[in-house]
Tab-separated table of C-alpha atoms in Angstrom:
chain	number	residue	atom	x	y	z
S	855	MET	CA	160.878	5.566	89.468
S	856	ALA	CA	158.225	8.023	90.540
S	857	ASN	CA	156.135	7.076	87.475
S	858	CYS	CA	156.396	3.380	88.358
S	859	GLN	CA	155.246	4.036	91.899
S	860	MET	CA	152.361	6.163	90.627
S	861	ASN	CA	151.267	3.403	88.192
S	862	LEU	CA	151.518	0.810	90.954
S	863	LEU	CA	149.310	2.901	93.233
S	864	LYS	CA	146.768	3.354	90.442
S	865	SER	CA	146.742	-0.377	89.777
S	866	LEU	CA	146.190	-1.141	93.455
S	867	ALA	CA	143.377	1.401	93.582
S	868	VAL	CA	141.698	-0.149	90.523
S	869	PHE	CA	142.119	-3.630	92.023
S	870	ALA	CA	140.591	-2.514	95.321
S	871	TYR	CA	137.699	-0.865	93.511
S	872	CYS	CA	137.029	-3.991	91.391
S	873	ALA	CA	137.290	-6.267	94.419
S	874	ASN	CA	134.888	-4.068	96.358
S	875	SER	CA	132.483	-3.950	93.396
S	876	LEU	CA	132.664	-7.717	93.077
S	877	MET	CA	131.936	-8.118	96.788
S	878	VAL	CA	129.007	-5.711	96.532
S	879	GLU	CA	127.698	-7.545	93.465
S	880	CYS	CA	128.071	-10.892	95.222
S	881	TRP	CA	126.257	-9.496	98.250
S	882	HIS	CA	123.417	-8.170	96.085
S	883	SER	CA	123.240	-11.493	94.233
S	884	SER	CA	123.132	-13.456	97.452
S	885	GLN	CA	120.502	-11.104	98.846
S	886	ARG	CA	118.449	-11.424	95.657
S	887	LEU	CA	118.712	-15.221	95.775
S	888	TRP	CA	117.745	-15.155	99.446
S	889	PHE	CA	114.700	-12.986	98.777
S	890	GLU	CA	113.722	-15.149	95.805
S	891	SER	CA	114.078	-18.348	97.827
S	892	MET	CA	112.136	-16.861	100.729
S	893	PHE	CA	109.396	-15.693	98.326
S	894	ALA	CA	109.261	-19.191	96.842
S	895	LEU	CA	108.978	-20.707	100.322
S	896	ARG	CA	106.278	-18.206	101.249
S	897	LEU	CA	104.418	-18.981	98.035
S	898	LYS	CA	104.785	-22.699	98.675
S	899	SER	CA	103.530	-22.332	102.231
S	900	LYS	CA	100.385	-20.686	100.872
S	901	SER	CA	99.918	-23.176	98.039
S	902	MET	CA	96.949	-25.523	98.133
S	903	ARG	CA	96.163	-28.867	96.548
S	904	VAL	CA	93.377	-28.278	94.057
S	905	SER	CA	91.465	-30.572	91.709
S	906	VAL	CA	89.623	-29.076	88.730
S	907	LEU	CA	86.930	-31.344	87.292
S	908	GLY	CA	86.262	-30.568	83.637
S	909	CYS	CA	88.549	-29.794	80.715
S	910	GLY	CA	86.384	-27.163	79.023
S	911	ASN	CA	86.869	-23.401	78.881
S	912	VAL	CA	86.389	-22.712	82.598
S	913	GLY	CA	88.309	-25.761	83.811
S	914	ILE	CA	91.326	-24.929	81.661
S	915	ALA	CA	91.225	-21.266	82.712
S	916	ILE	CA	91.016	-21.989	86.452
S	917	SER	CA	93.800	-24.597	86.196
S	918	ALA	CA	96.108	-22.118	84.461
S	919	ASP	CA	95.252	-19.262	86.830
S	920	LEU	CA	95.813	-21.273	89.998
S	921	SER	CA	99.002	-22.892	88.681
S	922	LEU	CA	100.411	-19.434	87.930
S	923	SER	CA	99.607	-18.498	91.542
S	924	GLY	CA	101.720	-21.401	92.824
S	925	HIS	CA	99.026	-23.952	93.660
S	926	ASP	CA	99.319	-27.699	92.980
S	927	VAL	CA	96.596	-28.344	90.422
S	928	SER	CA	95.207	-31.599	89.039
S	929	LEU	CA	93.143	-31.015	85.883
S	930	ILE	CA	90.769	-33.968	85.609
S	931	LYS	CA	88.789	-34.801	82.482
S	932	THR	CA	85.551	-36.470	83.522
S	933	SER	CA	84.402	-37.898	80.181
S	934	SER	CA	85.895	-39.500	77.069
S	935	SER	CA	84.340	-37.038	74.612
S	936	LYS	CA	86.278	-34.216	72.903
S	937	GLU	CA	89.695	-35.596	73.850
S	938	ASP	CA	91.660	-33.416	71.400
S	939	ILE	CA	92.459	-30.418	73.655
S	940	PHE	CA	93.063	-32.690	76.663
S	941	GLU	CA	95.615	-34.782	74.728
S	942	LYS	CA	97.367	-31.674	73.405
S	943	ILE	CA	97.788	-30.335	76.934
S	944	LYS	CA	99.247	-33.665	78.092
S	945	ASN	CA	101.548	-33.933	75.089
S	946	GLY	CA	102.639	-30.326	75.566
S	947	ASN	CA	104.189	-30.918	79.009
S	948	ASN	CA	100.910	-29.918	80.744
S	949	ALA	CA	101.377	-26.334	79.534
S	950	ILE	CA	98.519	-23.845	79.195
S	951	CYS	CA	98.906	-20.181	78.304
S	952	LEU	CA	96.663	-17.483	79.696
S	953	LYS	CA	96.155	-14.556	77.319
S	954	GLU	CA	94.832	-11.395	78.925
S	955	GLU	CA	94.988	-7.830	77.617
S	956	GLY	CA	97.303	-8.980	74.821
S	957	LYS	CA	99.864	-10.561	77.193
S	958	TYR	CA	100.684	-14.278	77.452
S	959	LYS	CA	101.516	-16.096	80.688
S	960	LYS	CA	102.603	-19.717	80.512
S	961	SER	CA	101.544	-22.145	83.230
S	962	HIS	CA	102.427	-25.780	83.865
S	963	ILE	CA	99.689	-27.888	85.418
S	964	LYS	CA	101.038	-30.365	87.962
S	965	GLU	CA	98.834	-33.222	86.766
S	966	VAL	CA	96.485	-33.783	83.805
S	967	THR	CA	94.484	-36.987	84.116
S	968	HIS	CA	91.218	-38.917	83.746
S	969	ASP	CA	91.495	-40.306	87.285
S	970	ILE	CA	88.628	-38.831	89.328
S	971	SER	CA	89.922	-40.513	92.493
S	972	LYS	CA	92.552	-37.732	92.610
S	973	VAL	CA	89.929	-35.502	94.240
S	974	ALA	CA	90.489	-37.454	97.463
S	975	ASP	CA	93.912	-35.814	97.930
S	976	SER	CA	92.688	-32.246	97.300
S	977	GLU	CA	91.869	-29.501	99.737
S	978	VAL	CA	89.623	-27.741	97.238
S	979	VAL	CA	87.721	-29.232	94.289
S	980	PHE	CA	86.301	-27.137	91.449
S	981	VAL	CA	83.416	-28.587	89.436
S	982	THR	CA	83.418	-26.853	86.036
S	983	ILE	CA	81.514	-29.255	83.773
S	984	GLN	CA	78.033	-28.408	82.466
S	985	SER	CA	75.441	-28.532	85.236
S	986	THR	CA	73.436	-30.895	82.985
S	987	TYR	CA	75.884	-33.640	84.035
S	988	HIS	CA	76.366	-32.676	87.679
S	989	GLU	CA	74.174	-35.322	89.272
S	990	ASP	CA	75.994	-38.194	87.576
S	991	LEU	CA	79.436	-36.744	88.355
S	992	ILE	CA	78.556	-36.058	91.992
S	993	ARG	CA	77.383	-39.649	92.352
S	994	ARG	CA	80.718	-40.856	90.911
S	995	ILE	CA	82.962	-38.733	93.139
S	996	SER	CA	80.890	-38.874	96.348
S	997	GLY	CA	82.904	-41.769	97.791
S	998	TYR	CA	86.176	-39.840	97.510
S	999	LEU	CA	84.980	-36.663	99.250
S	1000	LYS	CA	85.514	-35.760	102.917
S	1001	SER	CA	83.977	-33.216	105.268
S	1002	SER	CA	87.327	-31.393	105.544
S	1003	GLN	CA	87.279	-30.487	101.837
S	1004	ILE	CA	85.676	-27.611	99.952
S	1005	VAL	CA	83.864	-28.106	96.646
S	1006	ILE	CA	83.215	-25.035	94.479
S	1007	CYS	CA	80.631	-25.502	91.723
S	1008	ILE	CA	80.708	-23.063	88.808
S	1009	CYS	CA	77.328	-22.012	87.299
S	1010	SER	CA	75.623	-24.894	89.007
S	1011	TYR	CA	71.921	-24.108	89.625
S	1012	MET	CA	71.605	-25.428	93.212
S	1013	SER	CA	73.824	-28.499	92.773
S	1014	SER	CA	74.541	-28.288	96.524
S	1015	PHE	CA	71.438	-30.429	97.000
S	1016	TYR	CA	72.872	-33.234	94.847
S	1017	PHE	CA	75.924	-33.358	97.129
S	1018	ALA	CA	73.630	-33.539	100.175
S	1019	LYS	CA	71.769	-36.368	98.433
S	1020	TYR	CA	74.786	-38.560	97.571
S	1021	CYS	CA	77.643	-37.770	99.987
S	1022	ASN	CA	77.957	-39.708	103.239
S	1023	SER	CA	80.722	-37.316	104.303
S	1024	LEU	CA	79.554	-33.926	103.088
S	1025	PRO	CA	82.289	-31.389	102.186
S	1026	ILE	CA	81.669	-27.656	102.358
S	1027	ILE	CA	79.759	-26.798	99.162
S	1028	ALA	CA	80.018	-23.371	97.531
S	1029	GLU	CA	78.320	-22.225	94.314
S	1030	THR	CA	79.333	-19.285	92.145
S	1031	THR	CA	79.377	-18.054	88.557
S	1032	GLY	CA	83.171	-17.925	88.799
S	1033	PRO	CA	85.789	-15.286	87.989
S	1034	TYR	CA	85.162	-15.135	84.210
S	1035	LEU	CA	82.132	-13.696	82.463
S	1036	GLU	CA	83.508	-14.893	79.154
S	1037	GLY	CA	86.570	-16.470	77.548
S	1038	ARG	CA	87.592	-19.158	75.091
S	1039	VAL	CA	90.186	-21.900	74.640
S	1040	GLU	CA	92.182	-21.413	71.444
S	1041	GLU	CA	95.134	-23.072	69.748
S	1042	ASP	CA	98.193	-21.024	68.870
S	1043	ASP	CA	101.098	-22.187	66.672
S	1044	ILE	CA	103.544	-20.455	69.027
S	1045	HIS	CA	101.933	-20.769	72.463
S	1046	GLY	CA	99.984	-24.024	72.092
S	1047	ILE	CA	96.759	-24.267	74.119
S	1048	VAL	CA	95.661	-20.781	75.157
S	1049	PHE	CA	92.764	-19.542	77.248
S	1050	ARG	CA	91.852	-16.065	76.033
S	1051	VAL	CA	90.239	-14.162	78.904
S	1052	GLY	CA	87.339	-12.218	77.414
S	1053	CYS	CA	86.142	-10.653	80.652
S	1054	ARG	CA	87.417	-11.238	84.195
S	1055	LEU	CA	85.159	-10.254	87.066
S	1056	THR	CA	86.802	-8.442	89.968
S	1057	LYS	CA	84.169	-9.900	92.305
S	1058	SER	CA	82.672	-13.385	92.291
S	1059	PRO	CA	79.724	-13.659	94.724
S	1060	LEU	CA	79.017	-17.138	96.021
S	1061	SER	CA	76.799	-19.137	98.344
S	1062	ILE	CA	77.881	-21.621	101.003
S	1063	TYR	CA	75.464	-24.482	101.607
S	1064	GLN	CA	76.542	-25.060	105.211
S	1065	VAL	CA	76.145	-21.536	106.547
S	1066	HIS	CA	77.669	-22.478	109.913
S	1067	ARG	CA	80.990	-23.259	108.119
S	1068	LYS	CA	81.119	-19.966	106.236
S	1069	ASP	CA	84.177	-18.508	108.030
S	1070	GLU	CA	86.153	-21.731	107.646
S	1071	CYS	CA	85.349	-21.847	103.937
S	1072	MET	CA	86.132	-18.213	103.185
S	1073	GLU	CA	89.473	-18.310	105.012
S	1074	LYS	CA	90.647	-21.070	102.675
S	1075	ILE	CA	89.206	-20.057	99.320
S	1076	LEU	CA	90.378	-16.450	99.585
S	1077	LYS	CA	93.884	-17.913	99.248
S	1078	LEU	CA	92.828	-19.014	95.773
S	1079	TYR	CA	90.999	-15.914	94.568
S	1080	ASN	CA	90.515	-12.751	96.577
S	1081	GLY	CA	87.408	-11.787	94.569
S	1082	PHE	CA	85.258	-14.444	96.233
S	1083	SER	CA	82.585	-12.959	98.505
S	1084	CYS	CA	79.841	-14.788	100.370
S	1085	ASP	CA	76.916	-12.564	99.356
S	1086	TYR	CA	74.241	-15.090	98.329
S	1087	ASN	CA	72.248	-18.002	99.634
S	1088	THR	CA	72.010	-21.182	97.529
S	1089	LEU	CA	68.865	-20.073	95.666
S	1090	GLU	CA	70.259	-16.622	94.901
S	1091	SER	CA	73.475	-18.119	93.574
S	1092	ALA	CA	71.414	-20.220	91.139
S	1093	LEU	CA	68.897	-17.677	89.864
S	1094	LEU	CA	71.370	-14.786	89.747
S	1095	ASN	CA	73.522	-16.705	87.277
S	1096	PRO	CA	73.440	-14.202	84.360
S	1097	ASN	CA	73.664	-17.052	81.831
S	1098	MET	CA	70.115	-18.122	82.655
S	1099	VAL	CA	68.816	-14.805	81.338
S	1100	LEU	CA	71.385	-13.662	78.769
S	1101	HIS	CA	72.152	-16.989	77.087
S	1102	THR	CA	68.595	-18.268	76.803
S	1103	VAL	CA	66.989	-15.160	75.312
S	1104	GLY	CA	69.932	-14.258	73.076
S	1105	SER	CA	70.234	-17.750	71.596
S	1106	ILE	CA	66.560	-18.805	71.368
S	1107	MET	CA	65.599	-15.548	69.651
S	1108	SER	CA	68.514	-16.081	67.237
S	1109	ILE	CA	67.912	-19.717	66.254
S	1110	PRO	CA	67.346	-18.914	62.519
S	1111	ARG	CA	70.508	-16.805	62.419
S	1112	ILE	CA	72.607	-19.510	64.142
S	1113	GLU	CA	71.435	-22.114	61.630
S	1114	TYR	CA	71.783	-19.837	58.593
S	1115	SER	CA	75.316	-18.754	59.540
S	1116	LYS	CA	76.376	-22.378	60.126
S	1117	GLY	CA	77.909	-21.355	63.420
S	1118	ASN	CA	79.470	-18.029	62.428
S	1119	PHE	CA	77.465	-16.170	65.039
S	1120	CYS	CA	78.344	-13.947	67.996
S	1121	MET	CA	75.364	-13.768	70.331
S	1122	TYR	CA	76.432	-10.745	72.327
S	1123	ARG	CA	77.433	-8.676	69.316
S	1124	GLU	CA	74.399	-9.605	67.187
S	1125	ALA	CA	71.437	-10.502	69.420
S	1126	TYR	CA	72.177	-7.694	71.879
S	1127	ALA	CA	73.298	-5.018	69.414
S	1128	ARG	CA	72.179	-1.447	70.029
S	1129	GLY	CA	68.765	-0.954	68.506
S	1130	ASN	CA	67.640	-4.565	68.978
S	1131	GLU	CA	64.912	-3.396	71.342
S	1132	ALA	CA	62.649	-6.434	70.858
S	1133	THR	CA	65.265	-8.922	72.083
S	1134	LEU	CA	66.316	-6.596	74.893
S	1135	ASN	CA	62.692	-6.228	76.028
S	1136	ILE	CA	62.245	-10.004	76.253
S	1137	MET	CA	65.492	-10.313	78.195
S	1138	LEU	CA	64.403	-7.597	80.645
S	1139	GLU	CA	60.963	-9.185	81.101
S	1140	LEU	CA	62.571	-12.542	81.879
S	1141	ASP	CA	64.807	-10.787	84.392
S	1142	GLU	CA	61.740	-9.223	86.027
S	1143	GLU	CA	60.147	-12.665	86.404
S	1144	LYS	CA	63.321	-13.952	88.045
S	1145	LYS	CA	63.414	-10.973	90.420
S	1146	GLY	CA	59.707	-11.442	91.229
S	1147	VAL	CA	60.312	-15.030	92.320
S	1148	LEU	CA	63.291	-13.960	94.436
S	1149	ARG	CA	61.231	-11.223	96.123
S	1150	LYS	CA	58.469	-13.691	97.017
S	1151	LEU	CA	61.095	-15.895	98.654
S	1152	ARG	CA	62.594	-12.919	100.543
S	1153	CYS	CA	65.837	-13.113	98.568
S	1154	SER	CA	67.890	-10.378	96.892
S	1155	PRO	CA	66.297	-9.386	93.558
S	1156	VAL	CA	69.571	-8.435	91.866
S	1157	ASP	CA	69.155	-7.525	88.193
S	1158	VAL	CA	71.061	-9.263	85.419
S	1159	PHE	CA	73.342	-6.276	84.782
S	1160	LYS	CA	74.632	-6.123	88.336
S	1161	ALA	CA	74.845	-9.930	88.554
S	1162	GLY	CA	76.896	-9.922	85.341
S	1163	GLY	CA	79.308	-7.270	86.599
S	1164	PHE	CA	78.135	-4.469	84.276
S	1165	LEU	CA	78.930	-1.402	86.359
S	1166	GLY	CA	78.332	2.348	86.002
S	1167	ASP	CA	75.509	2.931	83.546
S	1168	PRO	CA	74.531	-0.762	83.361
S	1169	LYS	CA	72.919	-0.728	79.922
S	1170	GLU	CA	75.765	1.273	78.384
S	1171	SER	CA	78.289	-1.019	80.055
S	1172	PHE	CA	76.448	-4.041	78.638
S	1173	TYR	CA	76.416	-2.597	75.120
S	1174	SER	CA	80.122	-1.736	75.313
S	1175	TYR	CA	80.840	-5.303	76.379
S	1176	SER	CA	78.685	-6.730	73.580
S	1177	GLU	CA	80.363	-4.564	70.930
S	1178	SER	CA	83.920	-5.472	71.918
S	1179	ASN	CA	86.022	-7.297	69.311
S	1180	ASP	CA	87.004	-9.747	72.062
S	1181	ARG	CA	83.567	-11.384	72.107
S	1182	ALA	CA	83.646	-15.051	71.179
S	1183	ILE	CA	81.936	-16.614	68.165
S	1184	SER	CA	79.252	-18.510	70.102
S	1185	PRO	CA	76.926	-20.328	70.204
S	1186	THR	CA	77.948	-22.146	67.032
S	1187	SER	CA	75.006	-24.576	67.159
S	1188	VAL	CA	71.398	-24.517	68.358
S	1189	LYS	CA	72.377	-27.509	70.500
S	1190	SER	CA	74.885	-25.387	72.403
S	1191	ARG	CA	74.862	-25.297	76.198
S	1192	TYR	CA	73.448	-21.759	75.847
S	1193	ILE	CA	70.137	-23.554	75.250
S	1194	THR	CA	70.559	-27.175	76.331
S	1195	GLU	CA	72.007	-26.289	79.740
S	1196	ASP	CA	70.613	-22.878	80.601
S	1197	VAL	CA	67.064	-23.829	79.593
S	1198	SER	CA	66.979	-27.334	81.109
S	1199	GLN	CA	68.892	-26.517	84.304
S	1200	GLY	CA	68.065	-22.814	84.693
S	1201	LEU	CA	64.667	-21.870	83.250
S	1202	VAL	CA	63.041	-25.209	84.087
S	1203	LEU	CA	64.272	-24.796	87.674
S	1204	LEU	CA	62.908	-21.231	87.801
S	1205	GLU	CA	59.521	-22.405	86.463
S	1206	SER	CA	59.347	-25.242	89.011
S	1207	ILE	CA	60.027	-22.805	91.872
S	1208	ALA	CA	57.429	-20.349	90.547
S	1209	THR	CA	54.842	-23.142	90.293
S	1210	ARG	CA	55.561	-24.217	93.860
S	1211	ILE	CA	54.900	-20.724	95.243
S	1212	GLY	CA	51.934	-20.001	92.957
S	1213	THR	CA	53.577	-17.466	90.645
S	1214	VAL	CA	53.033	-17.293	86.888
S	1215	VAL	CA	56.147	-16.751	84.724
S	1216	PRO	CA	54.863	-16.477	81.128
S	1217	VAL	CA	58.139	-15.409	79.484
S	1218	THR	CA	60.049	-18.220	81.218
S	1219	SER	CA	57.453	-20.792	80.194
S	1220	SER	CA	57.283	-19.495	76.604
S	1221	LEU	CA	61.066	-19.694	76.161
S	1222	ILE	CA	61.128	-23.272	77.473
S	1223	THR	CA	58.326	-24.272	75.080
S	1224	LEU	CA	60.010	-22.586	72.090
S	1225	ALA	CA	63.293	-24.354	72.869
S	1226	GLU	CA	61.490	-27.696	73.204
S	1227	TYR	CA	59.812	-27.373	69.805
S	1228	ALA	CA	62.950	-26.041	68.117
S	1229	LEU	CA	65.256	-28.816	69.370
S	1230	GLY	CA	62.702	-31.606	69.734
S	1231	VAL	CA	63.660	-32.136	73.385
S	1232	ASP	CA	61.328	-32.372	76.379
S	1233	PHE	CA	63.323	-30.055	78.648
S	1234	ARG	CA	60.646	-30.090	81.341
S	1235	ALA	CA	60.798	-33.872	81.643
S	1236	ASN	CA	64.600	-34.043	81.515
S	1237	GLY	CA	65.468	-30.776	83.228
S	1238	ARG	CA	66.234	-29.742	86.799
S	1239	THR	CA	63.395	-29.143	89.221
S	1240	ILE	CA	63.231	-28.588	92.963
S	1241	LYS	CA	61.620	-32.030	93.282
S	1242	LYS	CA	64.554	-33.766	91.553
S	1243	LEU	CA	66.994	-31.785	93.692
S	1244	GLY	CA	65.142	-32.645	96.887
S	1245	ALA	CA	64.845	-28.904	97.565
S	1246	GLU	CA	61.069	-28.583	98.026
S	1247	ASP	CA	61.316	-28.121	101.816
S	1248	TYR	CA	64.061	-25.527	101.325
S	1249	ILE	CA	61.788	-23.464	99.063
S	1250	GLU	CA	58.845	-23.891	101.429
S	1251	ASN	CA	60.943	-22.644	104.343
S	1252	LEU	CA	62.028	-19.570	102.391
S	1253	TYR	CA	58.426	-18.863	101.355
S	1254	TYR	CA	56.893	-19.184	104.820
S	1255	LEU	CA	59.845	-17.786	106.768
């Protein structure tokens, strides 16, 4: 009888313990669900409606990044060329993977479309297509834009002036090189469409065309990326684009190698290898011409290393970056944007500014001429100048300020 009572007491004790544990577990589960739901609500309250124009490397990367951060993203393809990646994203449930430091993160883009009118519903619009095609795109979307919106142009060479030219209701216009120095879209049998981040910048300086709306702009876009900093004016944002210096010299001086290799060429690893002093000297001289123009216009003469995010010992940092196995095979053709865009939109713009203020830029002019003869294209006739932008008075004001 005593044994039965003892067993009964033990059983009751075990039952009480289990019941208490279950209650504690239920409480923890409910608390966890509450915290998760509150986090989701908090994330949703901070989410923004974003349109990304352009389905290339940068457009895909920004769409994946912002979707992972909880924003409602519409990825909009603006042309009918190179549809393959676009269709694969659509057919893959709008999924894009971000690969960084060997880790994969899967994002789902809210909308993937050709419909450019979607920009009308967005709070922020990113323009990520080549600046060569900016004027035409800006003309096409101008009727959908409102003054309450923000447009961020990536690597755009003073495209703010095209918006001022075509928009009846001018949104806030920002220009920046963006959060990535390098990266590439790849296809993976397991993960599908992947953007491999080659180098992410911790800081992305930008300019804001309407200076009086700077605070309003920064308050909103810092919700998207906390590395944005309003450090430049519109001219600085254009000429401090490191692509204008690094891409043009590295690719033009490597034209025979690009053709001979049939596209199996890595510009950073080959053109800027340690010991390639001749190419480096040309690049540094071009950078000096750029800085000279900026000084004459009372702007910040930031060198290409600092503008590109190469910190510490800048040259050593640049070489370490160039030697990394993560560097992309690019440019694969002499008709790559490394030449067609950064010469026509960057160097031609720099030369037109220098001519306006009476400065000679022999390296700039020589590179443009070499590219013209090599590709059989009149970049000066077709390229971007301050006259085509309607920015002559802007340059005059900076010069005589």
